[in-house]
Amino acid sequence: METQVRRTKIIATLGPATDAPGMLKKILSEGVDVVRLNMSHGKPEDHARRAREVREVAAELGREVAVLADLQGPKIRIEKFLAGPVILKSGDPFELDCRTEAPPGDATRIGVSYLGLRNDVKPGDMLLLDDGLISLKVDKIEGTSIHTTVVAGGALSDRKGINRQGGGLSLTALAEKDKEDIKTAAQINADFLAISFVKSAADIEESRKLMRAAGGSAAMVAKIERSEAIGPALAGIIDASDVVMVARGDLGVEIGDAELPGIQKKIIRETLARSKVVITATQMMQSMVESPIPTRAEVLDVANAVLDGTDAVMLSQETAAGKHPDKAVAAMARVCVGAERGFEVGEEFAAPAVRLERVDQAIALATMYTARHIGVRAIVALTESGGTAQWLSRYRSRVPIYALSRRVGARRRMMIYRDVTPIAFDAHGVDPAHAAKAAVQTLFNLNHLSEGDRVILTTGDHTGQHGGTNTMKLLRVGPGGVAEGLGDL
């Protein structure tokens, strides 16, 4: 029986666990498509080393693996305690000290990293600490102090995050640290840049401008984790971004757990409708930080995101600091493949979700419609930038898409597109007919195609040019991998 090819992509966060000898090679071998560098932790030299090692191991394995640099963003945190973690008890008073010179904390008070917090809250507000495990009700604000009452207590340790239930904090998306980290991301040639706590399209545009000024070409990933981002601003954020991430940690704290499933589906649906790429992230297999196998609930969570059409699913602490990084990746891959067997081909061909404004969009739509109705073994896209492959991947299909490009940056960015397998191929300066013949031969030699297979090939009149796809051809693989249907060459 033919092995099913996984269509959903896997992102894995690097950290101390993947630094163990041989572990990076193991997780890439298990199927990681994109690695995430969490800029909240580590030094620039740590990120540079990990990016370099990823590319070295990927080359050794004969694969493309993309690098995603994830900015910390202006996350509000408490400061440090004088004598280690404290226990907060329900009903007790607790003070948040918004001073630069706030002393180390204790069980009655603690400093905060965002001194303007006192201006963003009012009596009656609920503040959530440590991803919602601890909640404080604001009683009053006096000078630089926010006086609260503990509603849900527990153990609290240094540098835990603070959210205001319902959102509304006035912080901008980029902190000064983020601006320096963008320079680092450019220096290591990151393929994607994730912007945390996005509130508007302007946050994405500012990040893109800073990345280009630093000499980088990374695609922009908008992390949706603020309540302000899921209202009227969402459409603009999606349009301004290359990729959207459903960052369920802080988002779930702000909007509440009960609202999160519906919002996740909405973000995925609207992102795909606007022909952009979407990632689902946070605690997807959290139990595997300790356990060698996922829970049934985690399996269903991953599968649900896959069935909703997410391009990629992400592992965070599971691979960065877990006991079984390789097993977490293997489990994620296994669940994705299982869920994909339940794919139902959509009806999006009758009425495209967006107005077709480009020729390559129209070619992609025609290609997927043809593939669905006549049956082909594969779709072969000769692409310079990867744009055609992205349009093709927006239509749900059971047909694999092989995207052939000479540009390594384009191939790495295509690693995040659902259904797409990028292949190194240089058609620059070759006439379209000979390029098509060479492309089919390349895939035949790689055992992606067999004699007798029918394929659809998309290309342009001038191969190797950006945005030039304007042709769709139906071909058959002949003896020895020779493409039939191109006439006499």
PDB file of N, CA, C and O in Angstrom, residues 430-467:
ATOM      1  N   VAL A 430      15.731  28.763 -19.609  1.00  0.00           N
ATOM      2  CA  VAL A 430      15.349  27.606 -20.410  1.00  0.00           C
ATOM      3  C   VAL A 430      13.952  27.835 -20.965  1.00  0.00           C
ATOM      4  O   VAL A 430      13.073  28.342 -20.261  1.00  0.00           O
ATOM      5  N   ASP A 431      13.721  27.456 -22.213  1.00  0.00           N
ATOM      6  CA  ASP A 431      12.397  27.675 -22.774  1.00  0.00           C
ATOM      7  C   ASP A 431      11.379  26.789 -22.047  1.00  0.00           C
ATOM      8  O   ASP A 431      11.726  25.731 -21.507  1.00  0.00           O
ATOM      9  N   PRO A 432      10.107  27.204 -21.994  1.00  0.00           N
ATOM     10  CA  PRO A 432       9.097  26.511 -21.183  1.00  0.00           C
ATOM     11  C   PRO A 432       8.962  25.027 -21.483  1.00  0.00           C
ATOM     12  O   PRO A 432       8.798  24.218 -20.564  1.00  0.00           O
ATOM     13  N   ALA A 433       9.015  24.623 -22.741  1.00  0.00           N
ATOM     14  CA  ALA A 433       8.832  23.212 -23.085  1.00  0.00           C
ATOM     15  C   ALA A 433       9.967  22.356 -22.528  1.00  0.00           C
ATOM     16  O   ALA A 433       9.736  21.294 -21.940  1.00  0.00           O
ATOM     17  N   HIS A 434      11.200  22.805 -22.715  1.00  0.00           N
ATOM     18  CA  HIS A 434      12.332  22.033 -22.186  1.00  0.00           C
ATOM     19  C   HIS A 434      12.351  22.059 -20.650  1.00  0.00           C
ATOM     20  O   HIS A 434      12.736  21.074 -20.010  1.00  0.00           O
ATOM     21  N   ALA A 435      11.939  23.185 -20.052  1.00  0.00           N
ATOM     22  CA  ALA A 435      11.864  23.245 -18.594  1.00  0.00           C
ATOM     23  C   ALA A 435      10.832  22.266 -18.070  1.00  0.00           C
ATOM     24  O   ALA A 435      11.050  21.579 -17.053  1.00  0.00           O
ATOM     25  N   ALA A 436       9.681  22.160 -18.727  1.00  0.00           N
ATOM     26  CA  ALA A 436       8.641  21.222 -18.309  1.00  0.00           C
ATOM     27  C   ALA A 436       9.139  19.784 -18.396  1.00  0.00           C
ATOM     28  O   ALA A 436       8.912  18.969 -17.486  1.00  0.00           O
ATOM     29  N   LYS A 437       9.823  19.470 -19.497  1.00  0.00           N
ATOM     30  CA  LYS A 437      10.365  18.121 -19.659  1.00  0.00           C
ATOM     31  C   LYS A 437      11.370  17.793 -18.555  1.00  0.00           C
ATOM     32  O   LYS A 437      11.347  16.702 -17.955  1.00  0.00           O
ATOM     33  N   ALA A 438      12.252  18.754 -18.253  1.00  0.00           N
ATOM     34  CA  ALA A 438      13.260  18.529 -17.212  1.00  0.00           C
ATOM     35  C   ALA A 438      12.619  18.409 -15.831  1.00  0.00           C
ATOM     36  O   ALA A 438      13.081  17.627 -14.984  1.00  0.00           O
ATOM     37  N   ALA A 439      11.549  19.159 -15.582  1.00  0.00           N
ATOM     38  CA  ALA A 439      10.870  19.098 -14.289  1.00  0.00           C
ATOM     39  C   ALA A 439      10.259  17.725 -14.053  1.00  0.00           C
ATOM     40  O   ALA A 439      10.400  17.137 -12.966  1.00  0.00           O
ATOM     41  N   VAL A 440       9.563  17.202 -15.057  1.00  0.00           N
ATOM     42  CA  VAL A 440       8.961  15.872 -14.926  1.00  0.00           C
ATOM     43  C   VAL A 440      10.050  14.815 -14.737  1.00  0.00           C
ATOM     44  O   VAL A 440       9.921  13.906 -13.912  1.00  0.00           O
ATOM     45  N   GLN A 441      11.136  14.944 -15.478  1.00  0.00           N
ATOM     46  CA  GLN A 441      12.240  13.980 -15.341  1.00  0.00           C
ATOM     47  C   GLN A 441      12.828  14.026 -13.923  1.00  0.00           C
ATOM     48  O   GLN A 441      13.147  12.984 -13.328  1.00  0.00           O
ATOM     49  N   THR A 442      12.975  15.251 -13.391  1.00  0.00           N
ATOM     50  CA  THR A 442      13.510  15.406 -12.031  1.00  0.00           C
ATOM     51  C   THR A 442      12.633  14.690 -11.010  1.00  0.00           C
ATOM     52  O   THR A 442      13.138  13.950 -10.144  1.00  0.00           O
ATOM     53  N   LEU A 443      11.338  14.881 -11.093  1.00  0.00           N
ATOM     54  CA  LEU A 443      10.424  14.250 -10.138  1.00  0.00           C
ATOM     55  C   LEU A 443      10.379  12.741 -10.328  1.00  0.00           C
ATOM     56  O   LEU A 443      10.229  11.985  -9.365  1.00  0.00           O
ATOM     57  N   PHE A 444      10.501  12.277 -11.555  1.00  0.00           N
ATOM     58  CA  PHE A 444      10.569  10.834 -11.825  1.00  0.00           C
ATOM     59  C   PHE A 444      11.825  10.246 -11.180  1.00  0.00           C
ATOM     60  O   PHE A 444      11.780   9.194 -10.526  1.00  0.00           O
ATOM     61  N   ASN A 445      12.946  10.931 -11.330  1.00  0.00           N
ATOM     62  CA  ASN A 445      14.206  10.446 -10.760  1.00  0.00           C
ATOM     63  C   ASN A 445      14.176  10.428  -9.237  1.00  0.00           C
ATOM     64  O   ASN A 445      14.879   9.624  -8.606  1.00  0.00           O
ATOM     65  N   LEU A 446      13.362  11.308  -8.635  1.00  0.00           N
ATOM     66  CA  LEU A 446      13.235  11.352  -7.177  1.00  0.00           C
ATOM     67  C   LEU A 446      12.158  10.398  -6.668  1.00  0.00           C
ATOM     68  O   LEU A 446      11.838  10.385  -5.481  1.00  0.00           O
ATOM     69  N   ASN A 447      11.575   9.611  -7.577  1.00  0.00           N
ATOM     70  CA  ASN A 447      10.526   8.632  -7.235  1.00  0.00           C
ATOM     71  C   ASN A 447       9.224   9.274  -6.779  1.00  0.00           C
ATOM     72  O   ASN A 447       8.417   8.634  -6.099  1.00  0.00           O
ATOM     73  N   HIS A 448       9.011  10.533  -7.142  1.00  0.00           N
ATOM     74  CA  HIS A 448       7.727  11.177  -6.862  1.00  0.00           C
ATOM     75  C   HIS A 448       6.707  10.869  -7.952  1.00  0.00           C
ATOM     76  O   HIS A 448       5.496  10.983  -7.721  1.00  0.00           O
ATOM     77  N   LEU A 449       7.181  10.502  -9.142  1.00  0.00           N
ATOM     78  CA  LEU A 449       6.307  10.166 -10.254  1.00  0.00           C
ATOM     79  C   LEU A 449       6.708   8.819 -10.835  1.00  0.00           C
ATOM     80  O   LEU A 449       7.880   8.411 -10.751  1.00  0.00           O
ATOM     81  N   SER A 450       5.743   8.141 -11.452  1.00  0.00           N
ATOM     82  CA  SER A 450       5.983   6.847 -12.082  1.00  0.00           C
ATOM     83  C   SER A 450       5.460   6.873 -13.513  1.00  0.00           C
ATOM     84  O   SER A 450       4.623   7.713 -13.873  1.00  0.00           O
ATOM     85  N   GLU A 451       5.933   5.950 -14.306  1.00  0.00           N
ATOM     86  CA  GLU A 451       5.464   5.847 -15.686  1.00  0.00           C
ATOM     87  C   GLU A 451       3.950   5.646 -15.710  1.00  0.00           C
ATOM     88  O   GLU A 451       3.399   4.848 -14.950  1.00  0.00           O
ATOM     89  N   GLY A 452       3.294   6.392 -16.566  1.00  0.00           N
ATOM     90  CA  GLY A 452       1.847   6.304 -16.679  1.00  0.00           C
ATOM     91  C   GLY A 452       1.103   7.351 -15.876  1.00  0.00           C
ATOM     92  O   GLY A 452      -0.102   7.554 -16.097  1.00  0.00           O
ATOM     93  N   ASP A 453       1.765   8.013 -14.970  1.00  0.00           N
ATOM     94  CA  ASP A 453       1.097   9.063 -14.173  1.00  0.00           C
ATOM     95  C   ASP A 453       0.713  10.242 -15.065  1.00  0.00           C
ATOM     96  O   ASP A 453       1.442  10.603 -15.998  1.00  0.00           O
ATOM     97  N   ARG A 454      -0.427  10.837 -14.726  1.00  0.00           N
ATOM     98  CA  ARG A 454      -0.795  12.109 -15.346  1.00  0.00           C
ATOM     99  C   ARG A 454      -0.518  13.227 -14.359  1.00  0.00           C
ATOM    100  O   ARG A 454      -0.781  13.098 -13.160  1.00  0.00           O
ATOM    101  N   VAL A 455       0.006  14.318 -14.860  1.00  0.00           N
ATOM    102  CA  VAL A 455       0.316  15.461 -14.008  1.00  0.00           C
ATOM    103  C   VAL A 455      -0.173  16.736 -14.684  1.00  0.00           C
ATOM    104  O   VAL A 455      -0.296  16.794 -15.920  1.00  0.00           O
ATOM    105  N   ILE A 456      -0.453  17.748 -13.856  1.00  0.00           N
ATOM    106  CA  ILE A 456      -0.701  19.090 -14.365  1.00  0.00           C
ATOM    107  C   ILE A 456       0.520  19.931 -14.036  1.00  0.00           C
ATOM    108  O   ILE A 456       0.998  19.936 -12.891  1.00  0.00           O
ATOM    109  N   LEU A 457       1.018  20.627 -15.029  1.00  0.00           N
ATOM    110  CA  LEU A 457       2.192  21.477 -14.826  1.00  0.00           C
ATOM    111  C   LEU A 457       1.814  22.929 -15.083  1.00  0.00           C
ATOM    112  O   LEU A 457       1.145  23.243 -16.073  1.00  0.00           O
ATOM    113  N   THR A 458       2.214  23.806 -14.156  1.00  0.00           N
ATOM    114  CA  THR A 458       2.000  25.244 -14.344  1.00  0.00           C
ATOM    115  C   THR A 458       3.340  25.924 -14.558  1.00  0.00           C
ATOM    116  O   THR A 458       4.333  25.604 -13.884  1.00  0.00           O
ATOM    117  N   THR A 459       3.367  26.860 -15.495  1.00  0.00           N
ATOM    118  CA  THR A 459       4.609  27.544 -15.809  1.00  0.00           C
ATOM    119  C   THR A 459       4.279  28.886 -16.458  1.00  0.00           C
ATOM    120  O   THR A 459       3.115  29.278 -16.527  1.00  0.00           O
ATOM    121  N   GLY A 460       5.306  29.572 -16.921  1.00  0.00           N
ATOM    122  CA  GLY A 460       5.129  30.851 -17.591  1.00  0.00           C
ATOM    123  C   GLY A 460       5.823  30.860 -18.938  1.00  0.00           C
ATOM    124  O   GLY A 460       6.635  29.972 -19.241  1.00  0.00           O
ATOM    125  N   ASP A 461       5.535  31.863 -19.738  1.00  0.00           N
ATOM    126  CA  ASP A 461       6.184  31.973 -21.042  1.00  0.00           C
ATOM    127  C   ASP A 461       7.676  32.199 -20.901  1.00  0.00           C
ATOM    128  O   ASP A 461       8.462  31.836 -21.777  1.00  0.00           O
ATOM    129  N   HIS A 462       8.051  32.830 -19.788  1.00  0.00           N
ATOM    130  CA  HIS A 462       9.475  33.088 -19.532  1.00  0.00           C
ATOM    131  C   HIS A 462       9.807  32.507 -18.167  1.00  0.00           C
ATOM    132  O   HIS A 462       9.545  33.121 -17.140  1.00  0.00           O
ATOM    133  N   THR A 463      10.335  31.294 -18.149  1.00  0.00           N
ATOM    134  CA  THR A 463      10.611  30.624 -16.887  1.00  0.00           C
ATOM    135  C   THR A 463      11.676  31.372 -16.106  1.00  0.00           C
ATOM    136  O   THR A 463      12.575  31.997 -16.665  1.00  0.00           O
ATOM    137  N   GLY A 464      11.546  31.295 -14.772  1.00  0.00           N
ATOM    138  CA  GLY A 464      12.524  31.951 -13.910  1.00  0.00           C
ATOM    139  C   GLY A 464      12.213  33.391 -13.620  1.00  0.00           C
ATOM    140  O   GLY A 464      13.034  34.090 -13.038  1.00  0.00           O
ATOM    141  N   GLN A 465      11.017  33.867 -14.012  1.00  0.00           N
ATOM    142  CA  GLN A 465      10.642  35.243 -13.731  1.00  0.00           C
ATOM    143  C   GLN A 465       9.550  35.294 -12.680  1.00  0.00           C
ATOM    144  O   GLN A 465       8.630  34.478 -12.685  1.00  0.00           O
ATOM    145  N   HIS A 466       9.651  36.267 -11.788  1.00  0.00           N
ATOM    146  CA  HIS A 466       8.691  36.435 -10.700  1.00  0.00           C
ATOM    147  C   HIS A 466       7.314  36.805 -11.246  1.00  0.00           C
ATOM    148  O   HIS A 466       7.176  37.707 -12.082  1.00  0.00           O
ATOM    149  N   GLY A 467       6.261  36.092 -10.751  1.00  0.00           N
ATOM    150  CA  GLY A 467       4.891  36.439 -11.104  1.00  0.00           C
ATOM    151  C   GLY A 467       4.523  36.161 -12.546  1.00  0.00           C
ATOM    152  O   GLY A 467       3.567  36.731 -13.068  1.00  0.00           O
TER     153      GLY A 467
END
